[in-house]
CSV table of C-alpha atoms in Angstrom, one decimal:
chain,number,residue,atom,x,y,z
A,1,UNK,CA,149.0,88.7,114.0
A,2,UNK,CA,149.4,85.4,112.5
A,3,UNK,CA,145.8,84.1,110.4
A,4,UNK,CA,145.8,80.1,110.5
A,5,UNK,CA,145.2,78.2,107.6
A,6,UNK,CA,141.8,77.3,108.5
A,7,UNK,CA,140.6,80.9,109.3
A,8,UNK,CA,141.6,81.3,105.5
A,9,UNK,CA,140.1,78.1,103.6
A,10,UNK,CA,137.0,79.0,106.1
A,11,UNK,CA,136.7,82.8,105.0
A,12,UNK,CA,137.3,81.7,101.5
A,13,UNK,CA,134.5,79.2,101.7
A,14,UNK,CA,132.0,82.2,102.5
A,15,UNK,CA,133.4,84.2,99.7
A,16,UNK,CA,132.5,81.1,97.0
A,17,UNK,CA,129.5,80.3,98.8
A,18,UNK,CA,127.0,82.4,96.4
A,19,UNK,CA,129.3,81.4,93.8
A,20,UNK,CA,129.0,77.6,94.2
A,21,UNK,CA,125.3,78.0,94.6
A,22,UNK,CA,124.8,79.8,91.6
A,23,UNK,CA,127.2,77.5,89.3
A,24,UNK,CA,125.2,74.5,91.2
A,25,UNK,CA,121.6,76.2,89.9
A,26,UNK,CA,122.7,77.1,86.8
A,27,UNK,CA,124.5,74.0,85.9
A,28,UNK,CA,121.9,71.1,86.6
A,29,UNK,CA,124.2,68.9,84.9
A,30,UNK,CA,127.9,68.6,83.9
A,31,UNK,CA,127.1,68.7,80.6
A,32,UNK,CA,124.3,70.6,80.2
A,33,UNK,CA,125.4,74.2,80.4
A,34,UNK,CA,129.0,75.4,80.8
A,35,UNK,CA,129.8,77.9,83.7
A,36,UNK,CA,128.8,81.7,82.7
A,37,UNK,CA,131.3,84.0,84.8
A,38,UNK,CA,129.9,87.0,83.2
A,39,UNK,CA,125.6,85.5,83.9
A,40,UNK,CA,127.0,84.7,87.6
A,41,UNK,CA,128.6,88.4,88.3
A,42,UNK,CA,125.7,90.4,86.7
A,43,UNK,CA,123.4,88.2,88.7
A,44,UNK,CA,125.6,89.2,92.2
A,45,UNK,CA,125.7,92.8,90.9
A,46,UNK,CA,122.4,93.7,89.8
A,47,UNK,CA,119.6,94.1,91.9
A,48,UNK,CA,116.6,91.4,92.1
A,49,UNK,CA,113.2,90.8,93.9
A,50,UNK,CA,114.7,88.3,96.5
A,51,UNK,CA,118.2,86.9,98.6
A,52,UNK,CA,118.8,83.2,96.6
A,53,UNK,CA,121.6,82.1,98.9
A,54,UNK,CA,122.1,78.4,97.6
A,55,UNK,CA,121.0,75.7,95.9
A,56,UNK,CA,120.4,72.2,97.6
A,57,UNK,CA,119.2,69.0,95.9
A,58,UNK,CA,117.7,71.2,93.0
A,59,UNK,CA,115.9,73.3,95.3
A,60,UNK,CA,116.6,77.0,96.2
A,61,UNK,CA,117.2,78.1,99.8
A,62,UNK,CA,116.1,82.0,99.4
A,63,UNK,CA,114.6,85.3,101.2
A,64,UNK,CA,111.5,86.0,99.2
A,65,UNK,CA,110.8,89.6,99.1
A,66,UNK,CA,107.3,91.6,98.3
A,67,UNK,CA,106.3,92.3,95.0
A,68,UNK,CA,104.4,95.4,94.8
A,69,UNK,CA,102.6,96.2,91.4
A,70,UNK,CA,100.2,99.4,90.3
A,71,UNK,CA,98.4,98.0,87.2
A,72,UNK,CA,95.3,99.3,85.1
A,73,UNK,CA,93.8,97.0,88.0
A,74,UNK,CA,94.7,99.0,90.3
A,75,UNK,CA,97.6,97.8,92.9
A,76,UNK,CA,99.1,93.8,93.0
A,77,UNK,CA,100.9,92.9,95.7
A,78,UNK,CA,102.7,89.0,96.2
A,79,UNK,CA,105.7,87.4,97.3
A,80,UNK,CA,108.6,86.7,94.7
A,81,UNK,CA,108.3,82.8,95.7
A,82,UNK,CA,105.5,82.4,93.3
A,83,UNK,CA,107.7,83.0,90.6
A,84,UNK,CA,109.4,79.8,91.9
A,85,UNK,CA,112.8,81.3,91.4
A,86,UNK,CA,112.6,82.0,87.6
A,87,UNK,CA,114.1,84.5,86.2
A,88,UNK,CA,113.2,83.6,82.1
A,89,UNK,CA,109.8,84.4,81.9
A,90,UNK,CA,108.1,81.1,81.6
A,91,UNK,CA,106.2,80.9,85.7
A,92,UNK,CA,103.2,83.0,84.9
A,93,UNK,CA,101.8,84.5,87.8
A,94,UNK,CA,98.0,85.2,88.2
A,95,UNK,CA,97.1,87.9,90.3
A,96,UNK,CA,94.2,90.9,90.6
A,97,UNK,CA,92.9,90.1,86.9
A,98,UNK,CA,96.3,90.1,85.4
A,99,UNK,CA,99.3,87.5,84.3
A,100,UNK,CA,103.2,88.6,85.5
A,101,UNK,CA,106.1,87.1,84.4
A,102,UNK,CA,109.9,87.9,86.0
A,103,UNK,CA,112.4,88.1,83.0
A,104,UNK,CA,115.9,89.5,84.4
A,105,UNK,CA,114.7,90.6,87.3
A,106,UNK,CA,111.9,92.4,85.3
A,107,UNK,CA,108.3,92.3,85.8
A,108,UNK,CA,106.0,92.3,83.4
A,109,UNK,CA,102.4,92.1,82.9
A,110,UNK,CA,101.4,89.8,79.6
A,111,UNK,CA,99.0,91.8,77.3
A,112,UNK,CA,95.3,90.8,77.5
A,113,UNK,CA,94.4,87.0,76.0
A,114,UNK,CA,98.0,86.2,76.7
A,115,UNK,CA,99.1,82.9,78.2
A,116,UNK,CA,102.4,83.4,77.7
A,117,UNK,CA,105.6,85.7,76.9
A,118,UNK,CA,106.5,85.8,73.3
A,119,UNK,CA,110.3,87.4,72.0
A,120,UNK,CA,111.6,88.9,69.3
A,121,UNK,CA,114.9,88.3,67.6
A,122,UNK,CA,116.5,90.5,70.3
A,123,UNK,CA,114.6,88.5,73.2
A,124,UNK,CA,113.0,91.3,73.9
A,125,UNK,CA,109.0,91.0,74.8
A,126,UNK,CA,106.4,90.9,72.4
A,127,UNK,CA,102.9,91.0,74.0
A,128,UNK,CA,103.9,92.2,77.8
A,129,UNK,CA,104.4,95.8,79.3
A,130,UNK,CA,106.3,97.3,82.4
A,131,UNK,CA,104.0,98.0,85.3
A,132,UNK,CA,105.3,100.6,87.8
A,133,UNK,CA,107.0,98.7,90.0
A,134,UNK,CA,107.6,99.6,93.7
A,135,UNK,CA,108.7,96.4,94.7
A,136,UNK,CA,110.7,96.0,98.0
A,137,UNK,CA,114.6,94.4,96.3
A,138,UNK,CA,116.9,93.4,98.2
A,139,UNK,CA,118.9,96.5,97.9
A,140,UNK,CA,115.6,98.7,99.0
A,141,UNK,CA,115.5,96.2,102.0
A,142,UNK,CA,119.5,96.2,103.1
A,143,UNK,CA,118.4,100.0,102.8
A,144,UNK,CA,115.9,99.3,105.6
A,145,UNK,CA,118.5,97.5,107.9
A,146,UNK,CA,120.8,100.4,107.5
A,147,UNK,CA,118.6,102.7,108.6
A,148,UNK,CA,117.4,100.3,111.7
A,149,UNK,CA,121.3,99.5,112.7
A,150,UNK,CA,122.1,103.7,112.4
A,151,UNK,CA,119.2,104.5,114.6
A,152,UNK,CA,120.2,101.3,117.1
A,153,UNK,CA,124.1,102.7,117.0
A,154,UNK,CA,123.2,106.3,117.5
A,155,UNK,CA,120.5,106.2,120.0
A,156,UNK,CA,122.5,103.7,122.2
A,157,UNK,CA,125.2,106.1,122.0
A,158,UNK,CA,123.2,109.5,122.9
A,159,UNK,CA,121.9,107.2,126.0
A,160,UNK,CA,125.1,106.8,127.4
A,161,UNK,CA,126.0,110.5,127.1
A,162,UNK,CA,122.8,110.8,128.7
A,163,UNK,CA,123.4,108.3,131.7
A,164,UNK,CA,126.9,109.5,132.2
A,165,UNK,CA,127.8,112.4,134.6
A,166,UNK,CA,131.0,113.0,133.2
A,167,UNK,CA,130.1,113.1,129.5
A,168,UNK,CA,133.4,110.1,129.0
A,169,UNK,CA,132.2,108.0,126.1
A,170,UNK,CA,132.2,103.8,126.7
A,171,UNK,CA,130.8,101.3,124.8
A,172,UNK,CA,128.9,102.0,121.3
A,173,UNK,CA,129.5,105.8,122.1
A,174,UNK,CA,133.3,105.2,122.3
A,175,UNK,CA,133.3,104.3,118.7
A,176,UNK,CA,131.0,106.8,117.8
A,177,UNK,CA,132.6,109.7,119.1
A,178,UNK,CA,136.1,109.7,117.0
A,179,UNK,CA,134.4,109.5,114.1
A,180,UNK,CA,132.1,112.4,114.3
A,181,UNK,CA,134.4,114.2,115.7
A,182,UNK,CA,136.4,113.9,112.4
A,183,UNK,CA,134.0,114.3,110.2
A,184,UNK,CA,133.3,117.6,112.2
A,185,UNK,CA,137.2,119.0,112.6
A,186,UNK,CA,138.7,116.6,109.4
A,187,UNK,CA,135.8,117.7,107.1
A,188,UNK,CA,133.5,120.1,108.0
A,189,UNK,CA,135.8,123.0,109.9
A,190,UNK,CA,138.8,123.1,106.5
A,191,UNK,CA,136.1,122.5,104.0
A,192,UNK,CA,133.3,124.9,105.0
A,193,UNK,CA,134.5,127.5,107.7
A,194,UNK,CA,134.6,128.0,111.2
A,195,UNK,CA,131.5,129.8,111.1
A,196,UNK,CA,129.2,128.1,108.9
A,197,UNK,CA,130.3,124.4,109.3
A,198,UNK,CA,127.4,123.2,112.2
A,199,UNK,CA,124.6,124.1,109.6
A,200,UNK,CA,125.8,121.1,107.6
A,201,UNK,CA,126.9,118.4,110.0
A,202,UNK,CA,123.8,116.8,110.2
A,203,UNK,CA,124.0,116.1,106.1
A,204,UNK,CA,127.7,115.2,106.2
A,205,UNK,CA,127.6,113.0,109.0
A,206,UNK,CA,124.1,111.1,107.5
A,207,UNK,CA,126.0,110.4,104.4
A,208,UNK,CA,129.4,109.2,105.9
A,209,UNK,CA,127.7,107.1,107.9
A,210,UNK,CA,124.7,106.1,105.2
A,211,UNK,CA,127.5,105.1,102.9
A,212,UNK,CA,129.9,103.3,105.1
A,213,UNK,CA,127.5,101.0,106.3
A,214,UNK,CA,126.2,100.1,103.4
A,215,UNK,CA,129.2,99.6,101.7
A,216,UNK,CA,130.2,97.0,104.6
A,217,UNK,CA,126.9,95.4,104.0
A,218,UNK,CA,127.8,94.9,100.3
A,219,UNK,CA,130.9,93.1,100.9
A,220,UNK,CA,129.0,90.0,103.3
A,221,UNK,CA,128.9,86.8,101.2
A,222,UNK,CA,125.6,85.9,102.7
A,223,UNK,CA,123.8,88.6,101.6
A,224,UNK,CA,124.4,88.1,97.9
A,225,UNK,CA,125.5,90.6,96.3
A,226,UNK,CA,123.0,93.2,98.3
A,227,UNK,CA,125.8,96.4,97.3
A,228,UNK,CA,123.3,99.3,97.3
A,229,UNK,CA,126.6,101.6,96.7
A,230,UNK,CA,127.0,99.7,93.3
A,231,UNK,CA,123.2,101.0,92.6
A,232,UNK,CA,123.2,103.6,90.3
A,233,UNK,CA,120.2,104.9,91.5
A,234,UNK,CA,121.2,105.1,94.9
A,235,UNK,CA,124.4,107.2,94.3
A,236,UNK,CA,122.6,109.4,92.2
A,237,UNK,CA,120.0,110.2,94.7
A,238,UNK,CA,123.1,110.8,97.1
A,239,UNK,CA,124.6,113.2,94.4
A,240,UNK,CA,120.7,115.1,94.0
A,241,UNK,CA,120.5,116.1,97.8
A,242,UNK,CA,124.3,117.7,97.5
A,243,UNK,CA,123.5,119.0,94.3
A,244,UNK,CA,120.2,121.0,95.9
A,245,UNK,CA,122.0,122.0,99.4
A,246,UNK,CA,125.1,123.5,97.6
A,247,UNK,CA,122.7,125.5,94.7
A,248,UNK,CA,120.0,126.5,97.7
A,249,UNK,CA,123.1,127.5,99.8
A,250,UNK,CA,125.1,129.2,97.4
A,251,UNK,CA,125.6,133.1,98.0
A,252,UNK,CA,125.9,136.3,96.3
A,253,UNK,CA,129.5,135.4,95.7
A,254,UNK,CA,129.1,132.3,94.5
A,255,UNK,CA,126.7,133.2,91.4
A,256,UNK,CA,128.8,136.2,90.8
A,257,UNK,CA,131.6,133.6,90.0
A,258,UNK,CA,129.6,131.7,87.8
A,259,UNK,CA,127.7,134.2,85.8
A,260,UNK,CA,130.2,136.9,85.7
A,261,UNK,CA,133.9,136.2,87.3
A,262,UNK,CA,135.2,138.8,88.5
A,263,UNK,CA,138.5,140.2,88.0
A,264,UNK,CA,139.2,139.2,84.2
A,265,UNK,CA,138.1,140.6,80.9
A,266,UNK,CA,134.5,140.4,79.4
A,267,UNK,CA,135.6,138.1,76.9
A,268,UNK,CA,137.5,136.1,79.1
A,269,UNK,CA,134.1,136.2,81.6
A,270,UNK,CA,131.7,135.4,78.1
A,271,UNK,CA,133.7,132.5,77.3
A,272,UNK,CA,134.2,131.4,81.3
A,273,UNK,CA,130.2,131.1,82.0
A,274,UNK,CA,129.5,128.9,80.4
A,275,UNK,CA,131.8,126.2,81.4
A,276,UNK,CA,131.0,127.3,84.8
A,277,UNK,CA,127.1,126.8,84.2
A,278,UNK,CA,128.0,123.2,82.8
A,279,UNK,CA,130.6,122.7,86.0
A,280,UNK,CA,127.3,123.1,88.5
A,281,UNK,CA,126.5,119.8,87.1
A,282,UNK,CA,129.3,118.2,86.8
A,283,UNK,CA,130.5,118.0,89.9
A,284,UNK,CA,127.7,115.6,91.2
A,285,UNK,CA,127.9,113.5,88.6
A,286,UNK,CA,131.4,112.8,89.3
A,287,UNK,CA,130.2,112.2,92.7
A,288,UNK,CA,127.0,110.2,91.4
A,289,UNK,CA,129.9,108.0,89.2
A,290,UNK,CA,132.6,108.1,91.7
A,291,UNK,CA,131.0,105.9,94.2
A,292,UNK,CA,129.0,103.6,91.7
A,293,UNK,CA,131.9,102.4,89.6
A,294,UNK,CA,134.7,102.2,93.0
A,295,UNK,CA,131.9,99.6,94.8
A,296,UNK,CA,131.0,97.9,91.8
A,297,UNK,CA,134.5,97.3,90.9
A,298,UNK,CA,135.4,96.0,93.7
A,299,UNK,CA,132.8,93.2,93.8
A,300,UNK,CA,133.3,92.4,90.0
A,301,UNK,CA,137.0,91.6,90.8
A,302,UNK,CA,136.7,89.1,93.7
A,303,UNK,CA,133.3,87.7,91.9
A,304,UNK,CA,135.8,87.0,88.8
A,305,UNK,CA,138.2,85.4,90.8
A,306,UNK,CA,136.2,82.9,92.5
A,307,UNK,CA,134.9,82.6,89.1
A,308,UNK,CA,138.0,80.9,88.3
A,309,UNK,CA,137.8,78.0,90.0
A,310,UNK,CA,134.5,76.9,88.1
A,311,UNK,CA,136.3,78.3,85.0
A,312,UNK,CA,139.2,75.7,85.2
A,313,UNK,CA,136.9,73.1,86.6
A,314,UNK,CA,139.8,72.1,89.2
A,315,UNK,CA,140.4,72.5,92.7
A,316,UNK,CA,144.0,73.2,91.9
A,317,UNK,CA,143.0,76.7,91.4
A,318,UNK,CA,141.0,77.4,94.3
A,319,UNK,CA,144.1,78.4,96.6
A,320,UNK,CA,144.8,81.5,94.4
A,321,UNK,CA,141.6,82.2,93.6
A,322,UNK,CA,140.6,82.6,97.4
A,323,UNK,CA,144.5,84.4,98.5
A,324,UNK,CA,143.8,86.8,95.7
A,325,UNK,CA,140.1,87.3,96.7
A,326,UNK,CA,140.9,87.6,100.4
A,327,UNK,CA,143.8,90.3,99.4
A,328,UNK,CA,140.6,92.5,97.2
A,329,UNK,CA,138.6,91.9,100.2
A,330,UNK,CA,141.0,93.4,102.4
A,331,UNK,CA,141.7,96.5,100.0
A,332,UNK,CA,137.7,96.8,99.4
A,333,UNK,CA,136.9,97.1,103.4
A,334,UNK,CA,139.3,99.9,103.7
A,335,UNK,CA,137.7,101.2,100.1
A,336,UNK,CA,134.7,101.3,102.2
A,337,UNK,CA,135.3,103.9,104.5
A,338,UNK,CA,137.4,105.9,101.9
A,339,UNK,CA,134.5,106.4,99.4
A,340,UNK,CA,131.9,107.2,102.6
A,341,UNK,CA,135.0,109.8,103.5
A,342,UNK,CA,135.8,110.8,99.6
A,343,UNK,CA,131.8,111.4,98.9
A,344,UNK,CA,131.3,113.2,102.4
A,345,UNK,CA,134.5,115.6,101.9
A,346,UNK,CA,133.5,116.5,98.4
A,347,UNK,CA,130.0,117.6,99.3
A,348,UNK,CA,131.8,119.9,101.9
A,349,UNK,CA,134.2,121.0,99.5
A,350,UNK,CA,131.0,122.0,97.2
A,351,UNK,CA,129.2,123.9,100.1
A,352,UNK,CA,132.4,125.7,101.4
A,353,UNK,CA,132.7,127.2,97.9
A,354,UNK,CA,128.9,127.9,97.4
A,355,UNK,CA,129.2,130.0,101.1
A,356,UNK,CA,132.6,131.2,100.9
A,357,UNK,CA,132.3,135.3,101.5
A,358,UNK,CA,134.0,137.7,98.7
A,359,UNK,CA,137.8,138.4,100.1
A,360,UNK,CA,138.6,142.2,99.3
């Protein structure tokens, strides 16, 4: 299949989109700041408290998000617009009895008397504290979606297995199908057992599925960088709920092999435990790293090279900028579904050992 020219300028417009509008914003003039590729990727990597798509005639087109605060006030709740876009601590926000300033995505509440954020030599603050801050980002939000389009996908697809007499998938549930049924006889069945396998389908298919989707969502230009896979908080959540199943489902057999492995010497068995104690934790932190540093990668590397043409300050660049970016964007949707498939086979893997039954 043959891909025009124009389909490629006109994908490779949407990849620099963000890009532009954040050189645009963060040069106001030619000569006033020089392009930052390393300010620009953070910014797309990192979480924040709203979707800044672009900047026109110096002002922001953006998604403002909640803000939702639990000061010695009690809880603060407002929408990021007040902070009118800034991101340096100088918009003071008044709300509830207390002053908030946004530094790097940051909120803090200025001590009492303050009118202002003060910094030290390492730009750190002086006279403002963290608040707990349950904000709704825009990685807690594409979180949301997720969930929303999973339940649309799924319950469209268990009605047409309910309408249909003869049980033959179509539409949504024709999609659907192959790919549980994968997950089921690909993953489940070799990794687990024949026997115990249907216990755990409902976690391994959530987490294929969980992942996957967001990982797609991380790779659309328009949402800005929202890769919740590239969260480190979000793959180590992931990496908790295997780490509990696999220790609450682990059997007599299991510990035995931990504790006390059978079939070599006692000092052989004394000096085995312990790396097998520290190997219980290791293996979801693998898991927890794993799919943080693949996703984050993968943005980093097509953020870098659009970053060249603003780098070069020439248009002369922009064809290989957008070729190469278009070939990592290719490679990262199929890394999409391979880390959803990596992360889902390795939690099996860790629950068919942790129920596997003593061979005599």
């Amino acid at each position: 299949m043959r891909i025009s020219s124009f389909k490629v300028i006109f994908i490779g417009l949407l990849l620099a989109l963000p890009i532009a509008g954040f050189a645009y914003d963060k040069n106001e003039s030619e000569t006033d700041k020089k392009f930052d590729p390393n300010e620009m990727i953070m910014h797309h990597v990192k979480d924040a408290h709203e979707f800044h798509i672009i900047d026109i005639n110096d002002k922001a087109i953006s998604l403002p998000l909640p803000i939702i605060l639990w000061t010695d006030n009690g809880l603060t709740t407002f929408m990021s617009s007040e902070f009118h876009h800034d991101d340096t601590g100088q918009v003071v926000v008044e709300k509830n009895g207390g002053k908030f300033v946004k530094l790097h995505e940051k909120i803090y509440q200025l001590n009492e008397g303050a009118t202002s954020v003060t910094f030290d030599e390492k730009h750190d603050p002086t006279n403002a504290s963290k608040p707990l801050d349950i904000s709704i980002t825009r990685n807690v939000f594409m979180m949301w979606v997720s969930v929303l389009v999973l339940l649309l996908v799924f319950i469209s697809a268990a009605r047409v297995y309910k309408k249909s007499e003869n049980k033959v998938p179509t539409g949504i549930a024709g999609f659907v199908e192959p790919l549980v049924v994968f997950v089921r006889d690909e993953i489940a069945r070799p990794m687990i057992g024949e026997h115990k396998y249907k216990r755990y389908m409902p976690y391994l298919l959530t987490i294929f599925f969980f992942i996957w989707i967001n990982n797609i969502f991380g790779l659309i230009p328009i949402l800005n960088g929202a890769n919740l896979s590239g969260n480190i908080a979000f793959t180590f959540t992931l990496a908790v709920f295997t780490f509990i199943i696999t220790t609450f489902s682990g059997n007599k057999n299991y510990w035995k092999h931990i504790f006390w492995m059978p079939g070599v010497p006692v000092p052989m068995k004394i000096f085995l435990m312990p790396i097998e104690l520290i190997g219980i934790f290791t293996k979801p932190i693998s898991l927890m790293i794993r799919l943080f540093a693949n996703i984050t990668a993968g943005h980093i590397i097509i953020l870098a090279l659009m970053s060249l043409i603003f780098i070069f300050e020439t248009v002369a660049v922009a064809p290989i900028s957008v070729l190469f970016s278009l070939f990592i964007t290719v490679i990262e949707i199929v890394v999409t579904a391979i880390q959803a498939y990596i992360f889902t086979i390795l939690s099996a893997l860790y629950f068919g050992m942790a129920t596997e039954e003593e061979h005599h």
